[in-house]
Amino acid sequence: RYSNGLEFLGSYTWSKTLTDNLGYYGSAGVAAQGAYSGNNYNRHGYNYGPAFFDATHNITTSVIYELPYGRNRASAGWNGLMDAVLGGWNVSGIVYWHTGFPITVTATDVSLQGPRGAARPNRIGNGRPSNQTTDHWLDETAFAMPALGTSGDSGVGIVRAPKYFNL
């Protein structure tokens, strides 16, 4: 509620969303598993992991400040023209921040199953480079092609994208 012309609102959400299927429309524009399984012998286990929209921490804050100038405000007393042009203004802002979304690393299918879904590589490292930057977010050497006729062991959403901040 307003108090001396100032209002503040804040919210925090801690969450975890797991799934084994994105549905037919999936996640256009997001690096995630497809709507179909990449391993027909282990459909649910192979695709189970964080949903493409899973953001563990979400913080939203907003502030509104009613400037004290103009009619019926603390610094009243302007003439009609000044009050009409400069009086009654508010200043406001919103800050939104959330942790990065999950990334599912995919590879060329060598399983010989002909799955409709994206195949995945074997994971031989954690996927995060020691000198992580926005231009070098994923360590490609942490993944290797599985042997011919096998499915990779890399899971769903094993790496996180950069956090998001907006003011």
C-alpha positions as YAML, in Angstrom:
chain: A
units: angstrom
residues:
- id: 1
  name: ARG
  ca: [0.00, 0.00, 0.00]
- id: 2
  name: TYR
  ca: [1.01, 3.55, -0.55]
- id: 3
  name: SER
  ca: [2.85, 5.17, 2.34]
- id: 4
  name: ASN
  ca: [3.97, 8.75, 1.83]
- id: 5
  name: GLY
  ca: [3.65, 8.27, -1.93]
- id: 6
  name: LEU
  ca: [5.75, 5.08, -2.05]
- id: 7
  name: GLU
  ca: [4.63, 1.54, -2.83]
- id: 8
  name: PHE
  ca: [6.87, -1.53, -3.05]
- id: 9
  name: LEU
  ca: [6.03, -5.08, -4.14]
- id: 10
  name: GLY
  ca: [8.32, -8.10, -4.18]
- id: 11
  name: SER
  ca: [7.89, -11.79, -4.88]
- id: 12
  name: TYR
  ca: [10.13, -14.83, -4.89]
- id: 13
  name: THR
  ca: [9.37, -18.28, -6.29]
- id: 14
  name: TRP
  ca: [11.44, -21.40, -5.79]
- id: 15
  name: SER
  ca: [10.36, -24.21, -8.08]
- id: 16
  name: LYS
  ca: [11.30, -27.37, -9.93]
- id: 17
  name: THR
  ca: [9.41, -28.73, -12.90]
- id: 18
  name: LEU
  ca: [10.18, -32.25, -14.15]
- id: 19
  name: THR
  ca: [8.69, -33.95, -17.19]
- id: 20
  name: ASP
  ca: [9.26, -36.83, -19.57]
- id: 21
  name: ASN
  ca: [7.58, -35.21, -22.59]
- id: 22
  name: LEU
  ca: [7.18, -31.69, -23.91]
- id: 23
  name: GLY
  ca: [4.01, -32.40, -25.81]
- id: 24
  name: TYR
  ca: [3.54, -32.05, -29.54]
- id: 25
  name: TYR
  ca: [4.42, -28.35, -29.76]
- id: 26
  name: GLY
  ca: [7.47, -28.69, -27.54]
- id: 27
  name: SER
  ca: [9.74, -25.73, -27.01]
- id: 28
  name: ALA
  ca: [10.23, -23.80, -30.22]
- id: 29
  name: GLY
  ca: [13.34, -21.64, -29.94]
- id: 30
  name: VAL
  ca: [14.60, -23.32, -26.75]
- id: 31
  name: ALA
  ca: [17.41, -25.90, -26.61]
- id: 32
  name: ALA
  ca: [15.45, -28.83, -25.16]
- id: 33
  name: GLN
  ca: [14.48, -32.40, -25.89]
- id: 34
  name: GLY
  ca: [11.88, -32.94, -28.57]
- id: 35
  name: ALA
  ca: [8.32, -34.16, -28.29]
- id: 36
  name: TYR
  ca: [9.39, -37.70, -29.22]
- id: 37
  name: SER
  ca: [11.76, -40.02, -27.43]
- id: 38
  name: GLY
  ca: [15.31, -40.52, -28.69]
- id: 39
  name: ASN
  ca: [15.40, -44.03, -27.18]
- id: 40
  name: ASN
  ca: [12.47, -46.29, -28.04]
- id: 41
  name: TYR
  ca: [13.52, -48.92, -25.46]
- id: 42
  name: ASN
  ca: [13.50, -46.48, -22.52]
- id: 43
  name: ARG
  ca: [11.12, -43.74, -23.54]
- id: 44
  name: HIS
  ca: [10.22, -42.36, -20.11]
- id: 45
  name: GLY
  ca: [13.60, -42.76, -18.41]
- id: 46
  name: TYR
  ca: [15.50, -41.35, -21.37]
- id: 47
  name: ASN
  ca: [13.38, -38.20, -21.53]
- id: 48
  name: TYR
  ca: [12.85, -37.55, -17.81]
- id: 49
  name: GLY
  ca: [14.41, -34.36, -16.45]
- id: 50
  name: PRO
  ca: [13.85, -30.63, -15.95]
- id: 51
  name: ALA
  ca: [11.22, -29.09, -18.21]
- id: 52
  name: PHE
  ca: [12.51, -26.57, -20.74]
- id: 53
  name: PHE
  ca: [10.79, -23.74, -18.84]
- id: 54
  name: ASP
  ca: [12.11, -24.74, -15.39]
- id: 55
  name: ALA
  ca: [13.64, -21.69, -13.70]
- id: 56
  name: THR
  ca: [14.59, -22.65, -10.15]
- id: 57
  name: HIS
  ca: [14.63, -19.11, -8.73]
- id: 58
  name: ASN
  ca: [12.36, -16.25, -9.85]
- id: 59
  name: ILE
  ca: [12.50, -12.80, -8.28]
- id: 60
  name: THR
  ca: [10.25, -9.91, -9.25]
- id: 61
  name: THR
  ca: [10.16, -6.50, -7.58]
- id: 62
  name: SER
  ca: [8.36, -3.31, -8.44]
- id: 63
  name: VAL
  ca: [8.26, 0.18, -6.99]
- id: 64
  name: ILE
  ca: [5.98, 3.16, -7.57]
- id: 65
  name: TYR
  ca: [6.80, 6.61, -6.23]
- id: 66
  name: GLU
  ca: [4.25, 9.38, -6.41]
- id: 67
  name: LEU
  ca: [6.20, 12.62, -6.89]
- id: 68
  name: PRO
  ca: [5.18, 15.20, -4.27]
- id: 69
  name: TYR
  ca: [4.41, 17.98, -6.78]
- id: 70
  name: GLY
  ca: [0.98, 19.15, -7.91]
- id: 71
  name: ARG
  ca: [-2.55, 19.51, -6.59]
- id: 72
  name: ASN
  ca: [-3.34, 17.55, -3.40]
- id: 73
  name: ARG
  ca: [0.30, 16.64, -2.93]
- id: 74
  name: ALA
  ca: [2.86, 17.68, -0.30]
- id: 75
  name: SER
  ca: [4.37, 20.43, -2.47]
- id: 76
  name: ALA
  ca: [1.09, 21.92, -3.72]
- id: 77
  name: GLY
  ca: [0.68, 25.59, -4.57]
- id: 78
  name: TRP
  ca: [1.50, 25.75, -8.26]
- id: 79
  name: ASN
  ca: [-0.69, 27.74, -10.60]
- id: 80
  name: GLY
  ca: [-3.12, 25.87, -12.89]
- id: 81
  name: LEU
  ca: [-0.79, 25.66, -15.91]
- id: 82
  name: MET
  ca: [2.23, 24.44, -13.89]
- id: 83
  name: ASP
  ca: [0.06, 21.90, -12.11]
- id: 84
  name: ALA
  ca: [-1.44, 20.65, -15.41]
- id: 85
  name: VAL
  ca: [2.00, 20.17, -17.04]
- id: 86
  name: LEU
  ca: [4.28, 19.16, -14.16]
- id: 87
  name: GLY
  ca: [1.97, 17.93, -11.41]
- id: 88
  name: GLY
  ca: [0.69, 14.43, -10.70]
- id: 89
  name: TRP
  ca: [3.61, 12.39, -12.05]
- id: 90
  name: ASN
  ca: [4.65, 8.95, -10.79]
- id: 91
  name: VAL
  ca: [7.96, 7.16, -11.22]
- id: 92
  name: SER
  ca: [7.91, 3.36, -11.37]
- id: 93
  name: GLY
  ca: [10.07, 0.40, -12.24]
- id: 94
  name: ILE
  ca: [10.11, -3.40, -12.37]
- id: 95
  name: VAL
  ca: [13.08, -5.72, -11.87]
- id: 96
  name: TYR
  ca: [12.82, -9.34, -13.04]
- id: 97
  name: TRP
  ca: [15.50, -11.97, -12.52]
- id: 98
  name: HIS
  ca: [15.48, -15.76, -12.91]
- id: 99
  name: THR
  ca: [18.02, -18.54, -13.09]
- id: 100
  name: GLY
  ca: [18.85, -20.05, -16.46]
- id: 101
  name: PHE
  ca: [16.66, -22.55, -18.24]
- id: 102
  name: PRO
  ca: [17.82, -26.16, -18.75]
- id: 103
  name: ILE
  ca: [19.72, -27.05, -21.91]
- id: 104
  name: THR
  ca: [19.55, -30.54, -23.41]
- id: 105
  name: VAL
  ca: [22.59, -31.38, -25.52]
- id: 106
  name: THR
  ca: [21.72, -33.30, -28.68]
- id: 107
  name: ALA
  ca: [23.77, -35.23, -31.22]
- id: 108
  name: THR
  ca: [23.48, -37.00, -34.54]
- id: 109
  name: ASP
  ca: [21.57, -40.25, -34.11]
- id: 110
  name: VAL
  ca: [23.81, -43.36, -34.31]
- id: 111
  name: SER
  ca: [21.45, -45.69, -32.37]
- id: 112
  name: LEU
  ca: [20.12, -47.32, -35.59]
- id: 113
  name: GLN
  ca: [16.61, -47.15, -34.07]
- id: 114
  name: GLY
  ca: [15.43, -44.39, -36.37]
- id: 115
  name: PRO
  ca: [13.79, -42.42, -33.54]
- id: 116
  name: ARG
  ca: [11.71, -39.37, -34.31]
- id: 117
  name: GLY
  ca: [13.22, -37.58, -31.33]
- id: 118
  name: ALA
  ca: [16.64, -36.01, -30.92]
- id: 119
  name: ALA
  ca: [19.50, -38.32, -29.99]
- id: 120
  name: ARG
  ca: [21.97, -37.42, -27.26]
- id: 121
  name: PRO
  ca: [25.71, -37.89, -26.83]
- id: 122
  name: ASN
  ca: [27.61, -39.60, -24.03]
- id: 123
  name: ARG
  ca: [28.56, -37.30, -21.19]
- id: 124
  name: ILE
  ca: [32.24, -37.45, -20.23]
- id: 125
  name: GLY
  ca: [32.46, -34.15, -18.30]
- id: 126
  name: ASN
  ca: [30.12, -31.69, -16.60]
- id: 127
  name: GLY
  ca: [29.70, -29.45, -19.68]
- id: 128
  name: ARG
  ca: [30.66, -26.21, -17.96]
- id: 129
  name: PRO
  ca: [34.01, -24.73, -19.00]
- id: 130
  name: SER
  ca: [36.33, -23.49, -16.26]
- id: 131
  name: ASN
  ca: [36.40, -20.00, -17.83]
- id: 132
  name: GLN
  ca: [32.68, -19.74, -18.62]
- id: 133
  name: THR
  ca: [31.60, -16.62, -20.52]
- id: 134
  name: THR
  ca: [28.53, -15.75, -22.56]
- id: 135
  name: ASP
  ca: [30.46, -16.58, -25.74]
- id: 136
  name: HIS
  ca: [31.85, -19.84, -24.27]
- id: 137
  name: TRP
  ca: [29.00, -21.19, -22.16]
- id: 138
  name: LEU
  ca: [29.18, -24.90, -22.99]
- id: 139
  name: ASP
  ca: [32.23, -27.18, -23.05]
- id: 140
  name: GLU
  ca: [31.76, -29.25, -26.19]
- id: 141
  name: THR
  ca: [34.64, -31.56, -25.21]
- id: 142
  name: ALA
  ca: [32.51, -32.84, -22.30]
- id: 143
  name: PHE
  ca: [30.41, -34.84, -24.77]
- id: 144
  name: ALA
  ca: [31.27, -37.70, -27.14]
- id: 145
  name: MET
  ca: [29.36, -39.60, -29.80]
- id: 146
  name: PRO
  ca: [28.06, -42.95, -28.53]
- id: 147
  name: ALA
  ca: [29.09, -46.18, -30.19]
- id: 148
  name: LEU
  ca: [27.20, -47.20, -33.32]
- id: 149
  name: GLY
  ca: [23.94, -48.92, -32.38]
- id: 150
  name: THR
  ca: [23.71, -47.37, -28.90]
- id: 151
  name: SER
  ca: [21.99, -44.37, -27.37]
- id: 152
  name: GLY
  ca: [23.97, -41.72, -25.52]
- id: 153
  name: ASP
  ca: [23.76, -41.37, -21.74]
- id: 154
  name: SER
  ca: [23.57, -37.57, -21.59]
- id: 155
  name: GLY
  ca: [20.41, -36.59, -19.71]
- id: 156
  name: VAL
  ca: [17.70, -34.02, -20.24]
- id: 157
  name: GLY
  ca: [18.47, -30.46, -19.08]
- id: 158
  name: ILE
  ca: [21.92, -31.27, -17.68]
- id: 159
  name: VAL
  ca: [23.35, -27.79, -18.32]
- id: 160
  name: ARG
  ca: [21.77, -24.43, -17.47]
- id: 161
  name: ALA
  ca: [21.59, -21.42, -19.77]
- id: 162
  name: PRO
  ca: [22.71, -17.99, -18.49]
- id: 163
  name: LYS
  ca: [20.48, -16.24, -15.95]
- id: 164
  name: TYR
  ca: [18.05, -13.58, -17.13]
- id: 165
  name: PHE
  ca: [17.84, -10.05, -15.76]
- id: 166
  name: ASN
  ca: [15.57, -7.23, -16.91]
- id: 167
  name: LEU
  ca: [15.07, -3.75, -15.46]
...
